[in-house]
Tab-separated table of C-alpha atoms and ligand atoms in Angstrom:
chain	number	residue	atom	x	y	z
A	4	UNK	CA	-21.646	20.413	-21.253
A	5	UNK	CA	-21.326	16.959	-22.138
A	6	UNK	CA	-18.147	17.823	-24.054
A	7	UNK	CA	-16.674	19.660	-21.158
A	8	UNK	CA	-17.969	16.064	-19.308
A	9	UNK	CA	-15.770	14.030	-21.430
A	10	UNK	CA	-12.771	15.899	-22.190
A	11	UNK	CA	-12.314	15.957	-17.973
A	12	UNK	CA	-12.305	12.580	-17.507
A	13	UNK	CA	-10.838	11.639	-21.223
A	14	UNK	CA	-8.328	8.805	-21.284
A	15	UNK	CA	-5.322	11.192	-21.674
A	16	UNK	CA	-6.852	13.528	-18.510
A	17	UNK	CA	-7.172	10.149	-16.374
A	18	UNK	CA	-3.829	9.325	-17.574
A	19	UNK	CA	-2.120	12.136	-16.472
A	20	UNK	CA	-4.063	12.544	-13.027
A	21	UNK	CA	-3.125	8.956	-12.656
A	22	UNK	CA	0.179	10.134	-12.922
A	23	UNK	CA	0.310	13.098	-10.916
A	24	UNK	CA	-1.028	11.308	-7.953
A	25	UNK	CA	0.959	7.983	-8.121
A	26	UNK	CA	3.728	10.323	-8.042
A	27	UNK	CA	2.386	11.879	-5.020
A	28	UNK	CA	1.500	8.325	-3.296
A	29	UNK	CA	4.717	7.319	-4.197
A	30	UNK	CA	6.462	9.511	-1.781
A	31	UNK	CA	4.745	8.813	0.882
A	32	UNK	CA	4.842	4.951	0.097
A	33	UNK	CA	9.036	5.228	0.155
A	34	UNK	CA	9.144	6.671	3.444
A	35	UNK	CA	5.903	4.026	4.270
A	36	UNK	CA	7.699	1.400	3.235
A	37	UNK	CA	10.938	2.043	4.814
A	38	UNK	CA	9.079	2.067	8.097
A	39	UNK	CA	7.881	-0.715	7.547
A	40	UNK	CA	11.388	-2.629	6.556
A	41	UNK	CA	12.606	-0.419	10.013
A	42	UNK	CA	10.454	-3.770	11.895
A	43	UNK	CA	13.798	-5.707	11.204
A	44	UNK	CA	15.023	-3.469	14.326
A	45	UNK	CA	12.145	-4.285	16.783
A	46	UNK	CA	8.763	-2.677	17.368
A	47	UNK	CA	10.017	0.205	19.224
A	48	UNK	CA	12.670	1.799	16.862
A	49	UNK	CA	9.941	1.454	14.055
A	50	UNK	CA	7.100	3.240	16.412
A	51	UNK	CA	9.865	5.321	17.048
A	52	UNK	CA	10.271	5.903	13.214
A	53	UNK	CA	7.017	6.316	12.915
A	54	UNK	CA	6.045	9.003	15.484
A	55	UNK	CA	8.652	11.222	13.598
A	56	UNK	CA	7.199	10.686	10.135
A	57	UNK	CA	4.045	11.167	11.217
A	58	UNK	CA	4.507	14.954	11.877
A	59	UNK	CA	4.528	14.916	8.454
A	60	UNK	CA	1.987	12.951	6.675
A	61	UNK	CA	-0.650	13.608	9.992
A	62	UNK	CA	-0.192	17.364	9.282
A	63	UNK	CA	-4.072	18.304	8.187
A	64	UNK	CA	-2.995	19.789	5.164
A	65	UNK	CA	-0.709	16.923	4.302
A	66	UNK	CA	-3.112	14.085	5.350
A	67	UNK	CA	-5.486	15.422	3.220
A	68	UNK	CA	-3.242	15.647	0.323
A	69	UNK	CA	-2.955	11.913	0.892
A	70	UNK	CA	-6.283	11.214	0.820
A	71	UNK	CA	-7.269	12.702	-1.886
A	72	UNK	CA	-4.262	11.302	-3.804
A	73	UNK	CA	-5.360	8.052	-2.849
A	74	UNK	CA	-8.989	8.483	-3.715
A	75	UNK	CA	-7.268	10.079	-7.645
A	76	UNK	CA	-5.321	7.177	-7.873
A	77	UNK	CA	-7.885	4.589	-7.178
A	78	UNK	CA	-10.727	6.204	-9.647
A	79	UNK	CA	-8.488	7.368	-12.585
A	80	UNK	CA	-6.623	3.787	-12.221
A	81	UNK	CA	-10.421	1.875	-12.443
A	82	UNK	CA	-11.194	4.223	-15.036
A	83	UNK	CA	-8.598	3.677	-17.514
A	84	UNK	CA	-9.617	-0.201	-17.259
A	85	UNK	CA	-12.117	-0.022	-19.539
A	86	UNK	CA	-10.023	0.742	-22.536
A	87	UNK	CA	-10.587	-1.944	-24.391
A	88	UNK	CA	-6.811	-2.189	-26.752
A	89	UNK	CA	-5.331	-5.320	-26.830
A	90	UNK	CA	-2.429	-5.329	-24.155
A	91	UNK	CA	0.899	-7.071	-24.013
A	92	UNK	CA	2.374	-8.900	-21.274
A	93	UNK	CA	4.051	-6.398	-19.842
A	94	UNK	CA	0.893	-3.814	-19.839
A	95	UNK	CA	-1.240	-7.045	-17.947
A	96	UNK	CA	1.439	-6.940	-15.676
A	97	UNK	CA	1.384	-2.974	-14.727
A	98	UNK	CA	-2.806	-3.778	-15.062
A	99	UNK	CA	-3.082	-6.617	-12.484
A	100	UNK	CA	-0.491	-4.937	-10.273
A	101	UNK	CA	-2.536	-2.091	-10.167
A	102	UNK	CA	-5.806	-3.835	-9.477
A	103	UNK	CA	-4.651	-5.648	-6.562
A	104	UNK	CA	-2.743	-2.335	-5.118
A	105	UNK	CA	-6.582	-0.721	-5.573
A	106	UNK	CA	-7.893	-3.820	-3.682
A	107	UNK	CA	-5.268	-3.437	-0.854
A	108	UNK	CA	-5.381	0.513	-0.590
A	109	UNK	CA	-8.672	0.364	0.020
A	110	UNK	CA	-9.139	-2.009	2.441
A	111	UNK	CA	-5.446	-0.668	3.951
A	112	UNK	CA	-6.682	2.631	4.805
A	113	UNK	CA	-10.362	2.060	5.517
A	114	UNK	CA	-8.865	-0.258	8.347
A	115	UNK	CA	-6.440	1.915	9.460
A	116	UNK	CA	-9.283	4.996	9.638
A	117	UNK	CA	-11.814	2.822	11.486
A	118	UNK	CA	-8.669	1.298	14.141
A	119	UNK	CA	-8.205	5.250	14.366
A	120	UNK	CA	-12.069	5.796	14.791
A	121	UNK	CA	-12.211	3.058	17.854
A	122	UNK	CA	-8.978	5.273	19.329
A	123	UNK	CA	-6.393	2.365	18.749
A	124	UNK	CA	-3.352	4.366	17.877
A	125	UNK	CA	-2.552	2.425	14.473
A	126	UNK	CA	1.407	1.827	15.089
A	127	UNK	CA	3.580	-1.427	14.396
A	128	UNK	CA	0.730	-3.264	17.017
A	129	UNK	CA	-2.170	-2.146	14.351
A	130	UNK	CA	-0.636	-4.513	11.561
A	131	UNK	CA	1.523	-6.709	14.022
A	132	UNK	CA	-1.408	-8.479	15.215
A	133	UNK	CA	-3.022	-9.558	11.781
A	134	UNK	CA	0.817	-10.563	10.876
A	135	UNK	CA	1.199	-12.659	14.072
A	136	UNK	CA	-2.309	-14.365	15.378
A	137	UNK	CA	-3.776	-17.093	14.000
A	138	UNK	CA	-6.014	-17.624	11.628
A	139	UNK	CA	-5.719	-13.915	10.826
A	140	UNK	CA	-2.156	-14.395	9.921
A	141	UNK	CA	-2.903	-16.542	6.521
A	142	UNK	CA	-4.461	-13.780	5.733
A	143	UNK	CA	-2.343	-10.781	6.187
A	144	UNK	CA	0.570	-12.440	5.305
A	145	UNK	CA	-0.416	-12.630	1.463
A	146	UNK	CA	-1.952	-9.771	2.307
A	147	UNK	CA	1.129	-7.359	3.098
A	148	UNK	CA	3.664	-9.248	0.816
A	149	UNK	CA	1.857	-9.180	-2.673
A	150	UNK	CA	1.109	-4.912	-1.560
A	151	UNK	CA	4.460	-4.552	-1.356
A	152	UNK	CA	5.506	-7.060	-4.058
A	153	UNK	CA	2.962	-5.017	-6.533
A	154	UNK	CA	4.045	-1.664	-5.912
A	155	UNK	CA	7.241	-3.077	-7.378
A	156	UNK	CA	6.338	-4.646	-9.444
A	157	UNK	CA	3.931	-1.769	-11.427
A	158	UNK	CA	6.750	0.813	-11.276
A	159	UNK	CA	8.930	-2.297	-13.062
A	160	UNK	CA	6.492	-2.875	-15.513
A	161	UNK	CA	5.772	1.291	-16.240
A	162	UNK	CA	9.416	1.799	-16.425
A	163	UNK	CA	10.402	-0.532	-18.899
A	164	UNK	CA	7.406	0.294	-20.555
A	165	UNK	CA	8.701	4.393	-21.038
A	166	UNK	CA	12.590	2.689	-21.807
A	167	UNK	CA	12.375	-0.799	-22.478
A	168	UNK	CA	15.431	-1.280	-20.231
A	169	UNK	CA	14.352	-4.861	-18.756
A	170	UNK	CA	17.691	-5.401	-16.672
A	171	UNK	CA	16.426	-2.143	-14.931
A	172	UNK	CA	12.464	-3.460	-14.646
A	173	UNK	CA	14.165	-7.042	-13.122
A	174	UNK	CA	16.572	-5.105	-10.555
A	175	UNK	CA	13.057	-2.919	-9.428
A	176	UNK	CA	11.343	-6.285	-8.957
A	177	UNK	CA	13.994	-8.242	-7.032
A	178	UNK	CA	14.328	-5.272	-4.738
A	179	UNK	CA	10.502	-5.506	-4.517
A	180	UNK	CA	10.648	-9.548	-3.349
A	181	UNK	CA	13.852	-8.880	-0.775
A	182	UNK	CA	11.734	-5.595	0.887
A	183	UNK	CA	8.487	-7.993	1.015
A	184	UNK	CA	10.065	-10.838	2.780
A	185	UNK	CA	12.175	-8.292	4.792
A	186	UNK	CA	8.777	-6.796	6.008
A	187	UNK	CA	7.315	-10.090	6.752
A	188	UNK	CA	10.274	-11.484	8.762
A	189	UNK	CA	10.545	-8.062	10.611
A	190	UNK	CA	6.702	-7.761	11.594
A	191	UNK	CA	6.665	-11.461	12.254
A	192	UNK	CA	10.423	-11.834	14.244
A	193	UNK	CA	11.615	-14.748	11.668
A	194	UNK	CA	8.296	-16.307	11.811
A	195	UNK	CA	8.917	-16.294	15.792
A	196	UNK	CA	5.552	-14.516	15.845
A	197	UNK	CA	5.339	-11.679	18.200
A	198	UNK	CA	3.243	-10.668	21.478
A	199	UNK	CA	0.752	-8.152	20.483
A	200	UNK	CA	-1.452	-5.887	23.002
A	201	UNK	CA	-4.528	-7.695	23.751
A	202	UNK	CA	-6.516	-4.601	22.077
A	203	UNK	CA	-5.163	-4.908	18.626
A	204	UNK	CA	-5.735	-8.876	19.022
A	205	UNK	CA	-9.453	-7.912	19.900
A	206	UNK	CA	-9.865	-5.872	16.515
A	207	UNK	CA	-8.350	-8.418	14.778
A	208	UNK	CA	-10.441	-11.355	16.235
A	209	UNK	CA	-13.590	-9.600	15.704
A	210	UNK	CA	-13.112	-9.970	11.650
A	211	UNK	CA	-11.193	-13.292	11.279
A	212	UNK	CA	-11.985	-15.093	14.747
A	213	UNK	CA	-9.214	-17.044	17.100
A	214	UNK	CA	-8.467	-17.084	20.794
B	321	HEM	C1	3.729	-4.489	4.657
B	321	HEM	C2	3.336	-3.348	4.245
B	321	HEM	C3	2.600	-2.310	5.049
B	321	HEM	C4	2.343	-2.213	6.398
B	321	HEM	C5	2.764	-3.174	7.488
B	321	HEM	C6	1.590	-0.991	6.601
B	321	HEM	C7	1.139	-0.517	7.818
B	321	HEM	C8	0.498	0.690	8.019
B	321	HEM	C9	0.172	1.268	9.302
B	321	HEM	C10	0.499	0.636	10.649
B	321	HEM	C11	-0.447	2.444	9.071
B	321	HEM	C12	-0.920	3.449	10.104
B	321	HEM	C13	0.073	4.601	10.125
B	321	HEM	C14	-0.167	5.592	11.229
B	321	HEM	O1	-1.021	5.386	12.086
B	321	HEM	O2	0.558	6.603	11.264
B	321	HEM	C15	-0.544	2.619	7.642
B	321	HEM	C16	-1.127	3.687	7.012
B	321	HEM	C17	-1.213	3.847	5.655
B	321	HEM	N1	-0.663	3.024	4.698
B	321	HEM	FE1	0.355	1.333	5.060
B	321	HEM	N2	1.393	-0.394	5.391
B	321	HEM	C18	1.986	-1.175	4.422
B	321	HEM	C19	2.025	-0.956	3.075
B	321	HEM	C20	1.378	0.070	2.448
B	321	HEM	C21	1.352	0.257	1.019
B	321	HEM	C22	2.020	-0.690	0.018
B	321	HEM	C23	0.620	1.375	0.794
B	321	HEM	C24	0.252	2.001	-0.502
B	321	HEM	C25	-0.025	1.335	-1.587
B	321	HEM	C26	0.191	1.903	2.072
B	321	HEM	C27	-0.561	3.031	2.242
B	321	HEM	C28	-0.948	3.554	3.457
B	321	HEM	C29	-1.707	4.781	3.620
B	321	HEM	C30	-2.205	5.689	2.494
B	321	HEM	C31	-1.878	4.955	5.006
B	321	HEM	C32	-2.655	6.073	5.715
B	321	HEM	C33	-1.712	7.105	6.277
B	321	HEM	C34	-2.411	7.999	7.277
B	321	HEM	O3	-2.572	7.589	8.426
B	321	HEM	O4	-2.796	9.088	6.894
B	321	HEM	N3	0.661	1.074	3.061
B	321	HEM	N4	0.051	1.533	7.028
């Protein structure tokens, strides 16, 4: 039994669910993320974006695909942590990329569920209004760039990692910096700093305060 214990969640098993469900995530996160960049062109062509996507990743069966890819991702990713073999800089890298994705996913998507729990329909508004009040916003800001910035930055580091191509890992990284700050200045109009619905200001103000 025990045996049958450890050879499930083995390093190679956790490796290769790890990989299986990033792979999974990572679909969704390009069409995610693209939405997201699509707040360059105003709140109501990304909602717009949005509403179509969504009759894809809301579809039950897909949604809980998702889930449960995110929920893989986040324990065989913890998991292989505590292998103790000395890593190089570029295995740190894909490591504390990874953590902080972890961090953000699950705070991401917990917030997102509970908005969706108090019937706030979780469009551009949802993460407009940490983006654009204040305090909230020295928050978020971080918040949404480094997410982005680390998703880049751990496929960088895995692929030069499988082909040691570094020009490669550096053109996957710059691309993640220019779709970060894109995001940003999109959800925040050039640092303009956009109305938001006084409902998603109220959820907002009831974690990080301001009038
Ligand atoms: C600046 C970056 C991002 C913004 C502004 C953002 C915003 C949002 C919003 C508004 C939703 C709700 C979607 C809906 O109601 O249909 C959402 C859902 C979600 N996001 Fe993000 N997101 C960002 C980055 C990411 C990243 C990097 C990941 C993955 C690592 C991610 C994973 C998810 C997941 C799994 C959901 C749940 C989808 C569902 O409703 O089933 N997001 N995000």
């Amino acid at each position: 039994m025990t045996t049958i214990k450890n050879n499930l969640f083995s390093r190679s098993n956790a490796k290769k669910l790890h990989y299986f469900s990033g792979l999974t995530l990572a679909v969704f996160i390009a069409f995610h993320l693209f939405n997201q960049l699509y707040s360059l062109a105003g709140p109501a062509a990304h909602i717009e974006m949005m509403e179509t996507f969504r009759k894809l990743y809301r579809h039950p069966v897909l949604e809980t695909l998702l889930m449960v890819a995110v929920s893989f991702q986040l324990i065989t990713g913890i998991s292989m942590l505590f292998n103790k073999r000395k890593k190089n800089r570029i295995e740190k890298l894909q490591i504390y990329s990874g953590l902080y994705l972890s961090y953000f996913l699950l705070a991401h998507v917990a917030a997102v569920l509970y908005g969706r729990y108090l019937q706030l329909d979780t469009n551009f508004n949802f993460a407009a209004a940490g983006l654009n009040d204040d305090p909230a916003m020295l928050y978020f800001i971080p918040y949404y760039f480094f997410a982005v910035l680390a998703i880049f930055l751990h496929v960088a580091a895995i692929h030069y990692l499988k082909t040691g191509s570094a020009l490669v890992a550096w053109i996957i990284g710059s691309i993640g910096v220019l779709v970060a700050i894109g995001i940003i200045i999109g959800y925040t109009d050039s640092f303009h700093f956009r109305k938001v619905p006084a409902e998603y200001l109220q959820f907002v103000r009831a974690f990080f305060g301001g009038s």
